[in-house]
Short mmCIF file of C-alpha atoms and ligand atoms in Angstrom, two decimals:
data_model
loop_
_atom_site.label_atom_id
_atom_site.label_comp_id
_atom_site.label_asym_id
_atom_site.label_seq_id
_atom_site.Cartn_x
_atom_site.Cartn_y
_atom_site.Cartn_z
CA MET A 468 10.28 -11.47 5.38
CA SER A 469 12.54 -9.17 7.35
CA ASN A 470 12.11 -10.13 11.03
CA LYS A 471 12.20 -6.61 12.37
CA VAL A 472 9.05 -5.41 10.65
CA LYS A 473 5.49 -6.57 11.40
CA PRO A 474 3.91 -7.25 8.00
CA LEU A 475 1.01 -5.19 6.73
CA ILE A 476 -1.59 -6.73 4.45
CA ALA A 477 -3.42 -3.87 2.78
CA GLY A 478 -6.44 -4.15 0.50
CA ASN A 479 -6.92 -1.55 -2.22
CA TRP A 480 -10.51 -1.65 -3.40
CA LYS A 481 -9.89 1.00 -6.09
CA MET A 482 -13.19 2.22 -7.63
CA ASN A 483 -15.07 -0.86 -6.45
CA GLY A 484 -17.52 -1.33 -3.63
CA LEU A 485 -21.10 -0.38 -2.85
CA ARG A 486 -22.69 -0.56 0.58
CA ALA A 487 -23.83 -4.11 -0.16
CA ASP A 488 -20.18 -5.13 -0.49
CA LEU A 489 -19.60 -4.38 3.19
CA ARG A 490 -20.77 -7.99 3.57
CA GLN A 491 -17.21 -8.88 2.59
CA ILE A 492 -15.91 -6.70 5.44
CA GLU A 493 -18.28 -8.37 7.88
CA ALA A 494 -16.99 -11.76 6.69
CA LEU A 495 -13.40 -10.52 7.04
CA VAL A 496 -14.03 -9.31 10.59
CA ARG A 497 -15.67 -12.64 11.50
CA GLY A 498 -12.80 -14.57 9.93
CA LEU A 499 -10.19 -12.58 11.83
CA LYS A 500 -12.03 -13.07 15.14
CA GLU A 501 -11.79 -16.85 14.58
CA ARG A 502 -8.02 -16.55 14.33
CA ARG A 503 -6.52 -16.30 17.80
CA SER A 504 -3.43 -14.31 17.00
CA LEU A 505 -2.49 -12.39 13.91
CA ALA A 506 1.06 -12.09 12.64
CA CYS A 507 0.27 -9.03 10.55
CA ASP A 508 -1.60 -5.74 10.53
CA VAL A 509 -4.68 -5.58 8.31
CA LEU A 510 -5.85 -2.55 6.36
CA ILE A 511 -8.62 -1.94 3.83
CA CYS A 512 -8.60 1.14 1.60
CA PRO A 513 -12.17 1.36 0.31
CA PRO A 514 -13.54 4.11 -1.90
CA ALA A 515 -13.99 7.26 0.21
CA THR A 516 -17.78 6.85 0.08
CA LEU A 517 -17.47 3.71 2.23
CA LEU A 518 -14.90 4.90 4.77
CA ALA A 519 -17.37 5.77 7.51
CA ALA A 520 -19.48 2.63 7.07
CA LEU A 521 -16.37 0.45 6.90
CA GLY A 522 -15.08 2.10 10.06
CA ALA A 523 -18.33 1.24 11.81
CA ALA A 524 -18.21 -2.37 10.55
CA CYS A 525 -14.63 -2.72 11.83
CA ALA A 526 -15.09 -0.86 15.12
CA GLN A 527 -14.61 -3.98 17.28
CA SER A 528 -11.88 -5.49 15.11
CA VAL A 529 -8.21 -5.07 14.26
CA VAL A 530 -9.03 -4.05 10.67
CA MET A 531 -7.88 -0.50 9.94
CA SER A 532 -9.09 1.72 7.13
CA GLY A 533 -7.27 3.99 4.71
CA GLY A 534 -7.82 6.32 1.79
CA GLN A 535 -6.67 5.74 -1.80
CA ASN A 536 -5.55 9.28 -2.57
CA CYS A 537 -5.53 12.74 -1.03
CA HIS A 538 -5.08 16.36 -2.06
CA VAL A 539 -1.92 18.23 -1.08
CA ARG A 540 -3.95 20.80 0.88
CA GLN A 541 -6.01 20.09 3.99
CA LYS A 542 -9.00 22.22 2.91
CA GLY A 543 -10.07 24.82 0.40
CA ALA A 544 -11.62 25.43 -3.00
CA HIS A 545 -10.76 22.12 -4.67
CA THR A 546 -14.03 20.72 -5.99
CA GLY A 547 -14.18 16.96 -5.95
CA ASP A 548 -10.99 16.45 -3.95
CA ILE A 549 -10.56 14.91 -0.52
CA SER A 550 -7.91 16.00 1.97
CA ALA A 551 -5.79 13.85 4.25
CA LEU A 552 -7.40 15.65 7.19
CA MET A 553 -10.84 14.56 5.96
CA LEU A 554 -9.66 10.97 5.59
CA ALA A 555 -8.28 11.06 9.13
CA ASP A 556 -11.55 12.56 10.34
CA ALA A 557 -13.39 9.65 8.69
CA GLY A 558 -11.28 7.19 10.67
CA ALA A 559 -8.48 6.45 8.18
CA LYS A 560 -5.04 5.57 9.50
CA TYR A 561 -3.26 5.31 6.14
CA VAL A 562 -3.54 6.75 2.64
CA ILE A 563 -2.17 5.35 -0.60
CA VAL A 564 -0.29 8.00 -2.62
CA GLY A 565 1.30 7.74 -6.04
CA HIS A 566 -0.45 4.58 -7.14
CA SER A 567 0.47 3.93 -10.77
CA GLU A 568 -3.19 4.36 -11.75
CA ARG A 569 -3.00 7.92 -10.38
CA ARG A 570 0.45 8.55 -11.84
CA ALA A 571 -0.75 7.37 -15.28
CA GLY A 572 -4.42 8.39 -15.24
CA HIS A 573 -4.02 11.75 -13.47
CA SER A 574 -0.49 12.70 -14.55
CA GLU A 575 0.78 12.65 -10.98
CA THR A 576 4.48 13.48 -10.80
CA ASP A 577 6.98 12.43 -8.14
CA GLY A 578 6.87 15.99 -6.77
CA LEU A 579 3.11 15.86 -6.38
CA VAL A 580 3.27 12.44 -4.76
CA ARG A 581 5.84 13.77 -2.29
CA ALA A 582 3.59 16.74 -1.46
CA LYS A 583 0.64 14.38 -0.93
CA ALA A 584 2.75 12.19 1.34
CA GLN A 585 3.75 15.28 3.32
CA SER A 586 0.11 16.31 3.60
CA ALA A 587 -0.78 12.83 4.84
CA LEU A 588 1.92 12.99 7.49
CA GLY A 589 0.67 16.44 8.50
CA ALA A 590 -2.80 14.99 9.08
CA GLY A 591 -1.39 12.16 11.19
CA LEU A 592 -1.82 9.51 8.48
CA ILE A 593 0.76 7.00 7.29
CA PRO A 594 1.27 7.42 3.53
CA ILE A 595 1.73 4.26 1.48
CA ILE A 596 3.99 5.57 -1.28
CA CYS A 597 3.81 3.48 -4.46
CA VAL A 598 6.65 2.98 -6.92
CA GLY A 599 7.20 0.56 -9.79
CA GLU A 600 8.37 0.23 -13.37
CA THR A 601 6.36 -0.31 -16.55
CA GLN A 602 6.78 -3.33 -18.79
CA ALA A 603 8.88 -1.32 -21.26
CA GLU A 604 11.15 -0.09 -18.49
CA ARG A 605 11.61 -3.62 -17.16
CA LEU A 606 12.44 -4.94 -20.64
CA ALA A 607 15.00 -2.15 -21.00
CA ALA A 608 16.59 -3.29 -17.70
CA LEU A 609 15.61 0.02 -16.11
CA ALA A 610 13.51 -1.28 -13.18
CA VAL A 611 15.99 -0.34 -10.44
CA THR A 612 16.79 3.02 -12.04
CA VAL A 613 13.10 3.91 -12.31
CA VAL A 614 12.34 2.86 -8.73
CA GLU A 615 15.35 4.82 -7.44
CA HIS A 616 14.22 7.92 -9.31
CA GLN A 617 10.67 7.59 -7.95
CA LEU A 618 11.94 7.13 -4.38
CA ASP A 619 14.24 10.15 -4.73
CA GLY A 620 11.34 12.29 -5.90
CA SER A 621 8.38 10.92 -3.95
CA VAL A 622 9.59 10.19 -0.42
CA PRO A 623 9.36 13.15 1.99
CA ASP A 624 11.59 13.92 4.96
CA LEU A 625 10.33 12.47 8.21
CA ALA A 626 9.97 14.25 11.54
CA PRO A 627 10.52 12.13 14.66
CA GLY A 628 7.65 9.69 15.12
CA GLN A 629 6.39 9.97 11.55
CA GLN A 630 6.00 6.75 9.60
CA ILE A 631 5.74 5.82 5.92
CA VAL A 632 5.19 2.61 3.99
CA ILE A 633 6.65 1.90 0.54
CA ALA A 634 4.74 -0.29 -1.92
CA TYR A 635 6.66 -1.78 -4.84
CA GLU A 636 4.10 -2.35 -7.56
CA PRO A 637 5.43 -3.18 -11.01
CA VAL A 638 2.87 -1.52 -13.29
CA TRP A 639 2.75 -4.53 -15.61
CA ALA A 640 1.89 -6.87 -12.73
CA ILE A 641 -1.13 -4.86 -11.55
CA GLY A 642 -4.38 -6.60 -12.43
CA SER A 643 -2.62 -8.70 -15.07
CA GLY A 644 -2.29 -12.02 -13.26
CA GLN A 645 1.46 -11.79 -13.89
CA THR A 646 4.05 -11.38 -11.14
CA PRO A 647 7.80 -10.92 -11.32
CA ALA A 648 10.04 -13.90 -10.56
CA SER A 649 10.86 -14.15 -6.86
CA GLU A 650 14.51 -13.18 -7.56
CA ASP A 651 13.32 -10.00 -9.21
CA ILE A 652 11.06 -9.06 -6.29
CA LEU A 653 13.91 -9.83 -3.89
CA LEU A 654 16.30 -7.64 -5.85
CA ILE A 655 14.03 -4.59 -5.92
CA HIS A 656 12.97 -4.96 -2.29
CA SER A 657 16.61 -5.25 -1.19
CA PHE A 658 17.39 -2.16 -3.24
CA ILE A 659 14.50 -0.25 -1.60
CA ARG A 660 15.69 -1.36 1.85
CA GLU A 661 19.22 -0.10 1.13
CA TRP A 662 17.79 3.16 -0.17
CA LEU A 663 15.67 3.62 2.97
CA GLU A 664 18.60 2.85 5.27
CA ALA A 665 20.82 5.28 3.37
CA ARG A 666 18.16 7.99 3.66
CA PHE A 667 16.79 7.36 7.16
CA ALA A 668 19.58 5.35 8.82
CA GLY A 669 18.23 2.99 11.53
CA ARG A 670 14.66 4.09 10.96
CA GLY A 671 14.90 2.85 7.39
CA SER A 672 15.20 -0.74 8.65
CA ALA A 673 11.75 -0.52 10.30
CA ILE A 674 9.79 0.75 7.29
CA ASN A 675 7.34 -1.72 5.73
CA ILE A 676 8.06 -2.46 2.07
CA LEU A 677 4.94 -4.01 0.52
CA TYR A 678 4.78 -5.94 -2.72
CA GLY A 679 1.75 -5.26 -4.93
CA GLY A 680 0.58 -6.59 -8.28
CA SER A 681 -1.58 -9.69 -8.78
CA MET A 682 -0.97 -11.02 -5.29
CA ASN A 683 -3.43 -13.85 -4.65
CA PRO A 684 -3.89 -16.83 -2.30
CA ALA A 685 -1.80 -19.04 -4.61
CA ASN A 686 1.31 -16.83 -4.81
CA ALA A 687 1.16 -14.91 -1.50
CA GLY A 688 3.05 -17.51 0.54
CA GLU A 689 6.09 -17.48 -1.73
CA ILE A 690 6.16 -13.70 -2.18
CA LEU A 691 5.61 -12.88 1.51
CA ALA A 692 8.42 -15.23 2.53
CA LEU A 693 10.99 -13.18 0.61
CA ASN A 694 13.47 -11.11 2.55
CA ASN A 695 12.41 -7.46 2.85
CA VAL A 696 8.87 -8.17 1.68
CA ASN A 697 6.94 -6.85 4.68
CA GLY A 698 3.42 -7.35 3.44
CA GLY A 699 1.28 -6.80 0.39
CA LEU A 700 -0.86 -4.21 -1.34
CA VAL A 701 -3.67 -6.31 -2.72
CA GLY A 702 -6.17 -5.14 -5.32
CA GLY A 703 -8.52 -7.68 -6.89
CA ALA A 704 -8.03 -10.37 -4.25
CA SER A 705 -8.96 -7.95 -1.45
CA LEU A 706 -12.54 -7.63 -2.73
CA ASN A 707 -13.34 -11.13 -1.57
CA ALA A 708 -13.06 -11.92 2.15
CA LYS A 709 -12.09 -15.56 1.57
CA ASP A 710 -9.16 -14.69 -0.72
CA PHE A 711 -8.03 -11.81 1.46
CA LEU A 712 -8.10 -14.01 4.57
CA ALA A 713 -6.02 -16.62 2.74
CA ILE A 714 -3.39 -13.93 2.00
CA ILE A 715 -3.47 -12.80 5.66
CA ASP A 716 -2.91 -16.42 6.66
CA ALA A 717 0.07 -16.60 4.30
CA ALA A 718 1.67 -13.68 6.17
P1 LIG B 570 -4.00 -6.14 -8.11
O1 LIG B 570 -3.80 -4.59 -7.74
O2 LIG B 570 -3.76 -6.92 -6.85
O3 LIG B 570 -5.42 -6.23 -8.58
O4 LIG B 570 -3.01 -6.45 -9.18
C1 LIG B 570 -2.82 -4.18 -6.85
C2 LIG B 570 -2.79 -2.68 -6.76
O5 LIG B 570 -2.92 -2.01 -7.79
O6 LIG B 570 -2.65 -2.11 -5.66
#
């Protein structure tokens, strides 16, 4: 892990979680209180329906909350959408944008992801901008090219004080139980770091680059120890407090 950056362990609950599942959050909060000092920041991105209740459950703890998506506009006639401003108003500090499930399932383009990231910044949120290649692209040795293209198109300019997070999530590793070899994660994360430093100079060295895709208690230690891996974006294993705590301990 790059020494300069405090790791962020972020849980992405996706379309999972009813009020009864806040028990897992209560267990997470209890578990974190038992740990004297934490080497990482902790974030949960629940479905929007649980943001307020999760915020209340985490009020006395270090656990932060985030959204999973936002609209490019802050308000207006957009039935069914949620704005970054609304997420911030509900207590969110971060919002995931450009997750591959949104890129694939909702035809989100790099340009749209960039606009969403800008909207998030405008609302005072930190966007977690996701990039990553498909299996076919990896097999065609296009992983770096694809990630570079997504970064070029999805990452907005930053005003002073504004912050972003990048999440490298190979599409084929998400929910599959498969992860890239450590050398492959290292290679892409180093590439992303160079890209960020070329784009943002010194500020690029301080941006968290998360790995996401089938991170679990068994593989988190090895992945999080890699240079330029500054945390994880955790799906399935974030739904269970015990597993998520084990990943936090690995950081
Ligand atoms: P996973 O999901 O940990 O279940 O693979 C990660 C993600 O999609 O953010």
